[in-house]
PDB file of C-alpha atoms and ligand atoms in Angstrom:
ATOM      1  CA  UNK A   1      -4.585 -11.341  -2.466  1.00 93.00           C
ATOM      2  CA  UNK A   2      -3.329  -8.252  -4.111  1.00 98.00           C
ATOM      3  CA  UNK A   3      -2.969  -7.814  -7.667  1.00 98.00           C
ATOM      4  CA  UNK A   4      -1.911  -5.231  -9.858  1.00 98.00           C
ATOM      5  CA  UNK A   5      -1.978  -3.765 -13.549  1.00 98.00           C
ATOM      6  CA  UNK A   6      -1.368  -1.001 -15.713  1.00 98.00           C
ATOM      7  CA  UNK A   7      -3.318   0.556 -18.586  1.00 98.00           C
ATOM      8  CA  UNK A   8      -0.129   2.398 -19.693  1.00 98.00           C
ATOM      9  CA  UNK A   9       2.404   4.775 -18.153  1.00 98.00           C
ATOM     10  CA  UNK A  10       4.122   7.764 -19.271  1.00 98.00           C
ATOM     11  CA  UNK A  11       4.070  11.663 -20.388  1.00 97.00           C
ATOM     12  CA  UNK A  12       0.703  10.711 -22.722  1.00 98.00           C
ATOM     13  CA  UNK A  13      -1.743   9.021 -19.840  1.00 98.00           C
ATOM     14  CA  UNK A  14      -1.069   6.690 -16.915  1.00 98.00           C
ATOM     15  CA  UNK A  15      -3.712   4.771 -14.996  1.00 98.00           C
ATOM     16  CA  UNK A  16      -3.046   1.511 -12.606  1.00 98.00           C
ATOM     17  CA  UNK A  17      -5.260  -0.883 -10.870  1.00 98.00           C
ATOM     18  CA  UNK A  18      -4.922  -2.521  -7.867  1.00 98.00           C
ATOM     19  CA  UNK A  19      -7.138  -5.576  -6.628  1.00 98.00           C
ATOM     20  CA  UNK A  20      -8.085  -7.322  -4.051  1.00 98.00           C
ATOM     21  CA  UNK A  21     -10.863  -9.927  -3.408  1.00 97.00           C
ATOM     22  CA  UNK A  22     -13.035  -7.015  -2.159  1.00 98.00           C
ATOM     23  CA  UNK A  23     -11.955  -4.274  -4.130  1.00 98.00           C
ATOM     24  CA  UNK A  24     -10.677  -2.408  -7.734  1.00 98.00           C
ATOM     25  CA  UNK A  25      -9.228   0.644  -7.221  1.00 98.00           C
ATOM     26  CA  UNK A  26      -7.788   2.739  -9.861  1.00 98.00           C
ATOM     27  CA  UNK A  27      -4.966   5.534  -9.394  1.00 98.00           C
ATOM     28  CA  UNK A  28      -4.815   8.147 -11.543  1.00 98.00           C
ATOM     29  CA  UNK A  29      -6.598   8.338 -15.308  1.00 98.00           C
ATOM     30  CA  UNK A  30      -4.733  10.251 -17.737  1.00 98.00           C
ATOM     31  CA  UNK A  31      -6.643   8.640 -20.774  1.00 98.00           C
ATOM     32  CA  UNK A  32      -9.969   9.747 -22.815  1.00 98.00           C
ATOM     33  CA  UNK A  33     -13.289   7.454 -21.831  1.00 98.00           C
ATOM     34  CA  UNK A  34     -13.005   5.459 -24.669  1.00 98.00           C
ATOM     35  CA  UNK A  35      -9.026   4.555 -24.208  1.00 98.00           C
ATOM     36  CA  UNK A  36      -9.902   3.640 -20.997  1.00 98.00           C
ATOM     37  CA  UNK A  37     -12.498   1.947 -21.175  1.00 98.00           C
ATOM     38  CA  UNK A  38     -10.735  -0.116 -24.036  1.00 98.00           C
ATOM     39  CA  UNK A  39      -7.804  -1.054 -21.723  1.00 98.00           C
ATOM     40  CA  UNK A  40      -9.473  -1.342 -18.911  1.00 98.00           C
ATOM     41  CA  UNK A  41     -11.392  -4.232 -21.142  1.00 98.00           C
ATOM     42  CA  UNK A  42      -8.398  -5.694 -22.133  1.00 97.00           C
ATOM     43  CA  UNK A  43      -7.201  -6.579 -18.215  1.00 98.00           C
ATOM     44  CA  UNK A  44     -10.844  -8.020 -17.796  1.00 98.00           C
ATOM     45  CA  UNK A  45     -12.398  -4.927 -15.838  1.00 98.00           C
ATOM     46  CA  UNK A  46     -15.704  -3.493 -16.228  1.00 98.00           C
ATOM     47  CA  UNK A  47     -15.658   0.084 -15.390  1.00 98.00           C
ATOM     48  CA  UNK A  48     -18.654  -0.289 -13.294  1.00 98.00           C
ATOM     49  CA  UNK A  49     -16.818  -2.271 -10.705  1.00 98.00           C
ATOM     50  CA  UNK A  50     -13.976  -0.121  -9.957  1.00 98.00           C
ATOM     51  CA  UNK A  51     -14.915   0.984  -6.098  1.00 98.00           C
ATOM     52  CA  UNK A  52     -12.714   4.298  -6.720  1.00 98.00           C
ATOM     53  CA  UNK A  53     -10.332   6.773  -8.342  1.00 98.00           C
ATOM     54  CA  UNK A  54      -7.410   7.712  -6.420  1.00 98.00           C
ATOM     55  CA  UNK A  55      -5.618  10.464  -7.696  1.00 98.00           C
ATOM     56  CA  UNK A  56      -2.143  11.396  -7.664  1.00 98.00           C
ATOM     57  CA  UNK A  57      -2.178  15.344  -8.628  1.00 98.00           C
ATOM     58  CA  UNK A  58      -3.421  17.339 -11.510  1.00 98.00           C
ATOM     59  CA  UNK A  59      -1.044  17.232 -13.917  1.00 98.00           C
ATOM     60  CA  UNK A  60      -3.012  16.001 -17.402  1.00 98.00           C
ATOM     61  CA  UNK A  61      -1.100  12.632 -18.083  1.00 98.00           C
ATOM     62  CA  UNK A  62      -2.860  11.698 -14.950  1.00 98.00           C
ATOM     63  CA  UNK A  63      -6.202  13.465 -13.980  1.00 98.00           C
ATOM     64  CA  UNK A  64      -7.134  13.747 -17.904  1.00 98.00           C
ATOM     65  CA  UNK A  65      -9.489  11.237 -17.637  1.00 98.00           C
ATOM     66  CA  UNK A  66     -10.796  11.229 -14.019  1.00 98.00           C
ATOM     67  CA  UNK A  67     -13.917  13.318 -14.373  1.00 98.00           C
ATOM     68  CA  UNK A  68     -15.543  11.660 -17.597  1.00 98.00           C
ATOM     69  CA  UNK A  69     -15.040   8.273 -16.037  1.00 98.00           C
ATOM     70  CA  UNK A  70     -16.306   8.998 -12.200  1.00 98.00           C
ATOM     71  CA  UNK A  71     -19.622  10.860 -13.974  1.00 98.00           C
ATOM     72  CA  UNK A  72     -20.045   8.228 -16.796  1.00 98.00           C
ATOM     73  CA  UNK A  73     -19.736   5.405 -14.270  1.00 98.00           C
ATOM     74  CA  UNK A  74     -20.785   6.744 -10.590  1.00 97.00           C
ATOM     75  CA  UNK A  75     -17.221   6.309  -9.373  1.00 98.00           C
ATOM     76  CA  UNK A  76     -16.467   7.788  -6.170  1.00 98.00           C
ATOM     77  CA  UNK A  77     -12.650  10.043  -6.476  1.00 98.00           C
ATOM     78  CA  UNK A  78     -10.243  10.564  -3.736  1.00 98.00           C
ATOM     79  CA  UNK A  79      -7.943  13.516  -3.982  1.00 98.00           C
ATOM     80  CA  UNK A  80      -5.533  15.982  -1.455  1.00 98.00           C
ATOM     81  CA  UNK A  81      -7.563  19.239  -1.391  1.00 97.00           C
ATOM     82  CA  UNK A  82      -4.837  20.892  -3.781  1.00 97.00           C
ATOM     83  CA  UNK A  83      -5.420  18.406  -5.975  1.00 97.00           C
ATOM     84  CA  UNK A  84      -9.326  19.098  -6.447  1.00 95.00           C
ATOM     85  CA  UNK A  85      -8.693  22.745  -6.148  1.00 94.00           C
ATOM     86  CA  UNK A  86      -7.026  22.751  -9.462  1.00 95.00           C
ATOM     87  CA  UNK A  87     -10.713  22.350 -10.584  1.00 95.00           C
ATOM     88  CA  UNK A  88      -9.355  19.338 -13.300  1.00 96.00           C
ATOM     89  CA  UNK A  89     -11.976  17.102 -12.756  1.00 94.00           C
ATOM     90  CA  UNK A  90     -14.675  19.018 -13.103  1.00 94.00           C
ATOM     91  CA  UNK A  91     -17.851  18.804 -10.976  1.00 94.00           C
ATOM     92  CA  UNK A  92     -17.907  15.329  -9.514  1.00 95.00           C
ATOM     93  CA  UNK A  93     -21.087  13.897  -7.805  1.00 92.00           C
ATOM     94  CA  UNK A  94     -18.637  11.883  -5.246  1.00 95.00           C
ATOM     95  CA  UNK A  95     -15.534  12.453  -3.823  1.00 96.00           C
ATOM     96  CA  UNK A  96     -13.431  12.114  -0.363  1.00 97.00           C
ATOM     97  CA  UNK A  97     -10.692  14.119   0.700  1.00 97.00           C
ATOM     98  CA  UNK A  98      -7.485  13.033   1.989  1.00 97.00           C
ATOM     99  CA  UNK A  99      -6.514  15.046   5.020  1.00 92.00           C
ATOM    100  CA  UNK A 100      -3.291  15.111   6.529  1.00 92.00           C
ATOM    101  CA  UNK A 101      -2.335  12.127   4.401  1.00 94.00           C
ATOM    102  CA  UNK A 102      -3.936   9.464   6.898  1.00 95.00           C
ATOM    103  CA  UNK A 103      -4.863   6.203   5.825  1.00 97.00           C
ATOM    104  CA  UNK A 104      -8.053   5.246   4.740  1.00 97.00           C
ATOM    105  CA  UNK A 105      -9.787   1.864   3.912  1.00 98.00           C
ATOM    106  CA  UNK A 106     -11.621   0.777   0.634  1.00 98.00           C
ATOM    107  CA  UNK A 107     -13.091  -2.623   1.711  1.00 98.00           C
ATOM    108  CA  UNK A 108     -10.388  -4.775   2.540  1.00 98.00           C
ATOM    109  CA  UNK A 109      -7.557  -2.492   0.687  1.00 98.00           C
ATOM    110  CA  UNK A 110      -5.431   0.139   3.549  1.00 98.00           C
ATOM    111  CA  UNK A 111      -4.346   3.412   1.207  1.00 98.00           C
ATOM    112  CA  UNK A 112      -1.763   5.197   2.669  1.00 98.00           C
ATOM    113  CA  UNK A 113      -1.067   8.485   0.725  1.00 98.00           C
ATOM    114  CA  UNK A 114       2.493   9.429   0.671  1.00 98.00           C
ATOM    115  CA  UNK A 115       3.773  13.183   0.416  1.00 97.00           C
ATOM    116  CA  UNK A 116       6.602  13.754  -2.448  1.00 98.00           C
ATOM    117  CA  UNK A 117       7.867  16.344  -3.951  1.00 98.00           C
ATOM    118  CA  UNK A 118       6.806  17.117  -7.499  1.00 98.00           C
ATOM    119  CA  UNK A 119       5.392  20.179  -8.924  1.00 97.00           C
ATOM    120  CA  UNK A 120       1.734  20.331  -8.210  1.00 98.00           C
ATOM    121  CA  UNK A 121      -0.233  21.521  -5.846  1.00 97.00           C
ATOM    122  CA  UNK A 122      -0.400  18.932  -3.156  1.00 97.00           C
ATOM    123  CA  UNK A 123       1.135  15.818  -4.690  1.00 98.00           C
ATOM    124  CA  UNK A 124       0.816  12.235  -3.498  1.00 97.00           C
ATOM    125  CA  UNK A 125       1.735   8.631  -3.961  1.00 98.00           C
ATOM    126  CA  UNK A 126       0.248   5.426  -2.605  1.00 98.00           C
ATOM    127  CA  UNK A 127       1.111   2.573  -0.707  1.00 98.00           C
ATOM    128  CA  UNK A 128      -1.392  -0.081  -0.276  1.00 98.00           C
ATOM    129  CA  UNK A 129      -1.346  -3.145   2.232  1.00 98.00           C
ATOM    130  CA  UNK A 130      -3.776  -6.195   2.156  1.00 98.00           C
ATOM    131  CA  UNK A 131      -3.801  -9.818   3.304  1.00 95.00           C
ATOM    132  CA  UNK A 132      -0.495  -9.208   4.573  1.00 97.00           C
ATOM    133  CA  UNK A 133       1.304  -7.674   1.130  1.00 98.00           C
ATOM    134  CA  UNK A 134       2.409  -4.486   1.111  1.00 98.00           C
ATOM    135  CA  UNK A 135       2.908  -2.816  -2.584  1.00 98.00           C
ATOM    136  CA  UNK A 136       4.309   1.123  -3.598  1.00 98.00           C
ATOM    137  CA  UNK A 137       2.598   2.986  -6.518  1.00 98.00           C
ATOM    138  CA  UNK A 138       5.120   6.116  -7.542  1.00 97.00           C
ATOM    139  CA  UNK A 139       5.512   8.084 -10.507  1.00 96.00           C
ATOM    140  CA  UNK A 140       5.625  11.586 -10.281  1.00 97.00           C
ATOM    141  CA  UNK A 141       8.472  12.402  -8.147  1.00 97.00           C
ATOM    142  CA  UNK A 142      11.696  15.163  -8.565  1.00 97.00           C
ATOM    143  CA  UNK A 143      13.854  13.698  -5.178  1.00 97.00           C
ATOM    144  CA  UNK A 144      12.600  11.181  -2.085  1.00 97.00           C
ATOM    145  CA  UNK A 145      12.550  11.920   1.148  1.00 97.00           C
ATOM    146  CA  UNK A 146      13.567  10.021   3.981  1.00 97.00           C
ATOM    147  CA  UNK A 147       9.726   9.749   5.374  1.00 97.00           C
ATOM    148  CA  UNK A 148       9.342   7.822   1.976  1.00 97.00           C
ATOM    149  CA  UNK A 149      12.099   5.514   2.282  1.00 98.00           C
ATOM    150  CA  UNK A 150      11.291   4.519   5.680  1.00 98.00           C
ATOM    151  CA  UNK A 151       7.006   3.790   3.882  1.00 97.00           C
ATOM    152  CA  UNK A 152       8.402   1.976   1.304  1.00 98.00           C
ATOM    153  CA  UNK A 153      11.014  -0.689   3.428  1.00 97.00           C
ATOM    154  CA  UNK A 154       9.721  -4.236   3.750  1.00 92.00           C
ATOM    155  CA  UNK A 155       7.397  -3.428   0.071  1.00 98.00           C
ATOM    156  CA  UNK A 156       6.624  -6.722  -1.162  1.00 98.00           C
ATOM    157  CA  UNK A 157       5.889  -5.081  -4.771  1.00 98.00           C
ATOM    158  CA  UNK A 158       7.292  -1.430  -5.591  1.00 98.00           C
ATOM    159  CA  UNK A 159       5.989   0.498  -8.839  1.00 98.00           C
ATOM    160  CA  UNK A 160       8.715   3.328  -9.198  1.00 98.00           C
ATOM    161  CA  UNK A 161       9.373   5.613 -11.510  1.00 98.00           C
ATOM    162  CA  UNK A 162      12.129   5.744 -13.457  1.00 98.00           C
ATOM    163  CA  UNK A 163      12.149   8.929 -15.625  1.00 98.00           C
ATOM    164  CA  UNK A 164      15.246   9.521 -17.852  1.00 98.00           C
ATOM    165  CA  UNK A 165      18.634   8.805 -17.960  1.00 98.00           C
ATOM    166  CA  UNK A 166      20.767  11.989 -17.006  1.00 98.00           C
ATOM    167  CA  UNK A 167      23.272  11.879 -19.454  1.00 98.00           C
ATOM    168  CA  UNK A 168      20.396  11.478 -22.015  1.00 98.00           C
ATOM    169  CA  UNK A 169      18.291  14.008 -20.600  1.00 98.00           C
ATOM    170  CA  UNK A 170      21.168  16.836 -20.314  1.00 98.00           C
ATOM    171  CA  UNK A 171      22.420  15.915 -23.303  1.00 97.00           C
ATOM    172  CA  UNK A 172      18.969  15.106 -25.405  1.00 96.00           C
ATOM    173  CA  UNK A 173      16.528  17.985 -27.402  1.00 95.00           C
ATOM    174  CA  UNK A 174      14.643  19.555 -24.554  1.00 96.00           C
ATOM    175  CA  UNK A 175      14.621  23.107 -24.255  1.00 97.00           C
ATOM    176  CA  UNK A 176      17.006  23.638 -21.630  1.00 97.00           C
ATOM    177  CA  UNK A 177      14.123  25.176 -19.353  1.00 97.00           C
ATOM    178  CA  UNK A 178      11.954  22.007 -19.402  1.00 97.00           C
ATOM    179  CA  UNK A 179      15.120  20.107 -18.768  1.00 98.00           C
ATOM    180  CA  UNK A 180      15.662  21.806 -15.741  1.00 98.00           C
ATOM    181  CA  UNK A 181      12.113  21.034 -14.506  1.00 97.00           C
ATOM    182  CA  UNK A 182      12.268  17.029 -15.396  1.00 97.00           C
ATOM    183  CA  UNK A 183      15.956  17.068 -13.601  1.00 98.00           C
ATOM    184  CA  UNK A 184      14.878  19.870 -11.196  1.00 97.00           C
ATOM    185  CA  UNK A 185      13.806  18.367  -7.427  1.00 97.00           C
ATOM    186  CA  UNK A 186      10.251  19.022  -8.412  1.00 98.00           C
ATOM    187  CA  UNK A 187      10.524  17.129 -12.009  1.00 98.00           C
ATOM    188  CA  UNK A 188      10.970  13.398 -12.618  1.00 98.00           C
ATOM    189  CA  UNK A 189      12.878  10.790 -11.014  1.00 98.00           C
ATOM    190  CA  UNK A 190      15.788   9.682 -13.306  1.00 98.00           C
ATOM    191  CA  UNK A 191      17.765   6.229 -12.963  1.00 98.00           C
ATOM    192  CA  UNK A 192      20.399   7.000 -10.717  1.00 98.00           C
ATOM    193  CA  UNK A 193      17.904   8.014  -8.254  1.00 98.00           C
ATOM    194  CA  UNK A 194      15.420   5.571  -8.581  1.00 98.00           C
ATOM    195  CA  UNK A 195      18.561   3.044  -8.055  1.00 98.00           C
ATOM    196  CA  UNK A 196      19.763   4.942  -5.141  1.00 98.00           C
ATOM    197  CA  UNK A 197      16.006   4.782  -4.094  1.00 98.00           C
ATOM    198  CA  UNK A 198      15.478   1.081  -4.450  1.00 98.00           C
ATOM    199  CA  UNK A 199      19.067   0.394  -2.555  1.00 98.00           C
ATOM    200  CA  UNK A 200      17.448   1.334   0.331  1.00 97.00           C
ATOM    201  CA  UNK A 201      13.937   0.181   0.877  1.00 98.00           C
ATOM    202  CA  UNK A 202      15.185  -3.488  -0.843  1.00 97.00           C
ATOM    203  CA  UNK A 203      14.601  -6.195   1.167  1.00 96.00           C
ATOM    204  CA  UNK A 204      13.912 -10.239   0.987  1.00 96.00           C
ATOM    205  CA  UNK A 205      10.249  -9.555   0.507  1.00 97.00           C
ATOM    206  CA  UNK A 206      10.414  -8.141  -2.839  1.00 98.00           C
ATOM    207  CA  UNK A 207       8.975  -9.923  -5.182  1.00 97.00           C
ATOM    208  CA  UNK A 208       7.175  -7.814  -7.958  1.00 98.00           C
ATOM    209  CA  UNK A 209       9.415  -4.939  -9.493  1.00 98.00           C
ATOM    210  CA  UNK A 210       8.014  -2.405 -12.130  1.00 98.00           C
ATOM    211  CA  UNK A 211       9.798   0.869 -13.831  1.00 98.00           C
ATOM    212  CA  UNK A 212       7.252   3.533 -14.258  1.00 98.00           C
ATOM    213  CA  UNK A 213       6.909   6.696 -16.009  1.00 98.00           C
ATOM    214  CA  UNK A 214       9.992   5.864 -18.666  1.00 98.00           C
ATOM    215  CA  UNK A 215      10.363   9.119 -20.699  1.00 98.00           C
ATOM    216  CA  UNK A 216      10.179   8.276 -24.530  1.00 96.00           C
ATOM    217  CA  UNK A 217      12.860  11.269 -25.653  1.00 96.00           C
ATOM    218  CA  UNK A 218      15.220  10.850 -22.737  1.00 98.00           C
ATOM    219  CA  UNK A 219      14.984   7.203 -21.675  1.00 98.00           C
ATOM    220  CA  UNK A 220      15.409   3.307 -22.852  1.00 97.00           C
ATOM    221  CA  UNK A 221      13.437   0.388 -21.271  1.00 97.00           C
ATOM    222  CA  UNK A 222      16.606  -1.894 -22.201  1.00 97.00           C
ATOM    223  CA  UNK A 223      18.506   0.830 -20.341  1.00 98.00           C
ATOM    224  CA  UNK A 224      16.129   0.970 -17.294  1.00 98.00           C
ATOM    225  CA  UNK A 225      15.915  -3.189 -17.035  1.00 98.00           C
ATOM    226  CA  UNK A 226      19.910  -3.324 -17.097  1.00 98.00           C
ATOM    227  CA  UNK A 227      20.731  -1.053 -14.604  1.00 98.00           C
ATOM    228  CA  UNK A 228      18.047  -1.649 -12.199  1.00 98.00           C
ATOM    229  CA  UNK A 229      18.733  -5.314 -12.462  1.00 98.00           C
ATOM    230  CA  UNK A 230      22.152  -4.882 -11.704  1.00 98.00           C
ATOM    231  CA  UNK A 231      21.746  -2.720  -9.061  1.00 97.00           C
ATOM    232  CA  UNK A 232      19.949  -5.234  -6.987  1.00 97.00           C
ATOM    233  CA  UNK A 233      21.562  -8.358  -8.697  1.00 97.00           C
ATOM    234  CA  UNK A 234      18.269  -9.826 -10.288  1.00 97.00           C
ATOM    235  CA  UNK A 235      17.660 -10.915 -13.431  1.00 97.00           C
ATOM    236  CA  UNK A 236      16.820  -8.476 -16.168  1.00 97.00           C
ATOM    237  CA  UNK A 237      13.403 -10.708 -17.175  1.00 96.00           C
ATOM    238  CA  UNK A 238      12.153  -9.931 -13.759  1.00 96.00           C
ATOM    239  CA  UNK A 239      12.147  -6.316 -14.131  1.00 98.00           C
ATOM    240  CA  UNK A 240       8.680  -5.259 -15.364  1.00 98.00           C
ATOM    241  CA  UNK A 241       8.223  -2.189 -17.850  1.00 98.00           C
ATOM    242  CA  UNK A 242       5.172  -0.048 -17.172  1.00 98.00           C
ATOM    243  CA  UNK A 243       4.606   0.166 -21.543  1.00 97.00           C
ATOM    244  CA  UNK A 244       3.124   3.537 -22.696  1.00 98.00           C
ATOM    245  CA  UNK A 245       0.657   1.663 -25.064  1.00 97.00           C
ATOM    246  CA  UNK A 246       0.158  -1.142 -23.355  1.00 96.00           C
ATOM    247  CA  UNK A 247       0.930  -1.000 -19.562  1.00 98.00           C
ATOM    248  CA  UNK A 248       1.340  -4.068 -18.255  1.00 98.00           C
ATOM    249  CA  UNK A 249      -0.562  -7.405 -17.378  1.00 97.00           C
ATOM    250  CA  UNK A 250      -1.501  -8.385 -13.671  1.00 98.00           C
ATOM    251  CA  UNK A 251       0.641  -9.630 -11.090  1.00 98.00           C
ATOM    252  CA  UNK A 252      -0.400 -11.071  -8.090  1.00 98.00           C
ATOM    253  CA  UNK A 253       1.711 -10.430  -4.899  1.00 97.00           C
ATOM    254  CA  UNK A 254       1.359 -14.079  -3.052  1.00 87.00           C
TER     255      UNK A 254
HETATM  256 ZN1   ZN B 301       3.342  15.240 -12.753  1.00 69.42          ZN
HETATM  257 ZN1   ZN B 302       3.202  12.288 -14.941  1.00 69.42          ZN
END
């Protein structure tokens, strides 16, 4: 079994889970204790049985929340070294490092970080594998690589970010510094290339699709769901919207 959820994604705070029957992990926490301990009630979580805290990089909407919720609730956090260098979590009384980006093992759940490019200090993704399912948590990315589209082929669930739409971005109220940093290689993955992305890791086993990071200013879910849908001629119901407020229920890869 592995499951996933979302306790919301976007500029203001993203935070997913992943399950298995062993283990809850969470990546990233870019929400205050109380938020997250709200949503995390809503999906049927108890803090105290999350097994860790993966985190992504140190950019707020993502490591916000990290610190109050590993010291409130004894939850070990794993982290690049760049990542805990920034010195955004605070003291914590357990961590790991991820070296090298090698896999690791939480109970029965295999983490394998993934390197992208994005403006932090040692950024990462995560691709998980259990029971036979293999699902891709990315958000933060400015371009792909081809090391990443070679992880992500044969993903039976893919979480990807899809940041803004170019023409909206370009086009839209940003100052035209921070517009060049979202559409920069270091920013934010927009449509196109989350499309051109998802062209070439899809295969037959994908079965659980979910846009990410969807800018509020320079974006539209409706958007997102039509063109993704089309590019990969599903149906637009079956394209899942990581929700700011709200994230998104579990699904179960089976
Ligand atoms: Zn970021
Ligand atoms: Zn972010």
């Amino acid at each position: 079994m592995l499951r996933v959820a979302s306790l919301g994604s976007g500029s203001k705070g993203n935070s997913t889970i992943i399950a298995t029957k062993e283990a809850t992990v969470m990546v990233d926490c870019g929400f205050t204790l109380k938020e997250t301990t709200r949503r995390l009630e809503r999906l049927g979580v108890p803090p105290t049985s999350l097994d860790a805290i993966l985190v992504t990089h140190e950019h707020q909407d993502h490591i916000s929340g990290v610190g109050p919720l590993s010291r409130k609730f004894n939850i070990p956090v794993w982290s690049t070294r760049g990542s805990l260098l920034s010195g955004k979590c605070g003291n914590l009384k357990s961590y790991s490092i991820i070296e090298g980006f090698e896999s690791f093992d939480i109970l029965d759940l295999s983490v394998t970080p993934l390197s992208v490019p994005h403006d932090a200090r040692e950024p990462c993704q995560y691709l998980f594998k259990a029971h036979n399912k293999q699902l891709a948590v990315l958000t933060d990315l400015g371009s792909y690589t081809p090391e990443l589209v070679e992880a992500l082929k044969n993903s039976h669930g893919l979480l990807l970010e899809c940041n803004h739409d170019e023409d909206m971005l370009w086009n839209g109220p940003y100052p035209r510094s921070l517009k060049q940093r979202v559409g920069g290689p270091l920013g934010h993955m927009s449509n196109r290339q989350a499309i051109e992305l998802l062209k070439q890791v899809f295969s037959d086993n994908l079965q659980l699709l979910i846009a990410s990071h969807i800018s509020e200013q320079n974006n539209c879910p409706k958007l997102v769901r039509e063109r993704v849908a089309e590019s990969i001629n599903w149906p637009q119901e079956n394209i899942i919207i990581a929700e700011q407020n709200d994230g998104f229920e579990w699904f179960e890869l089976s």
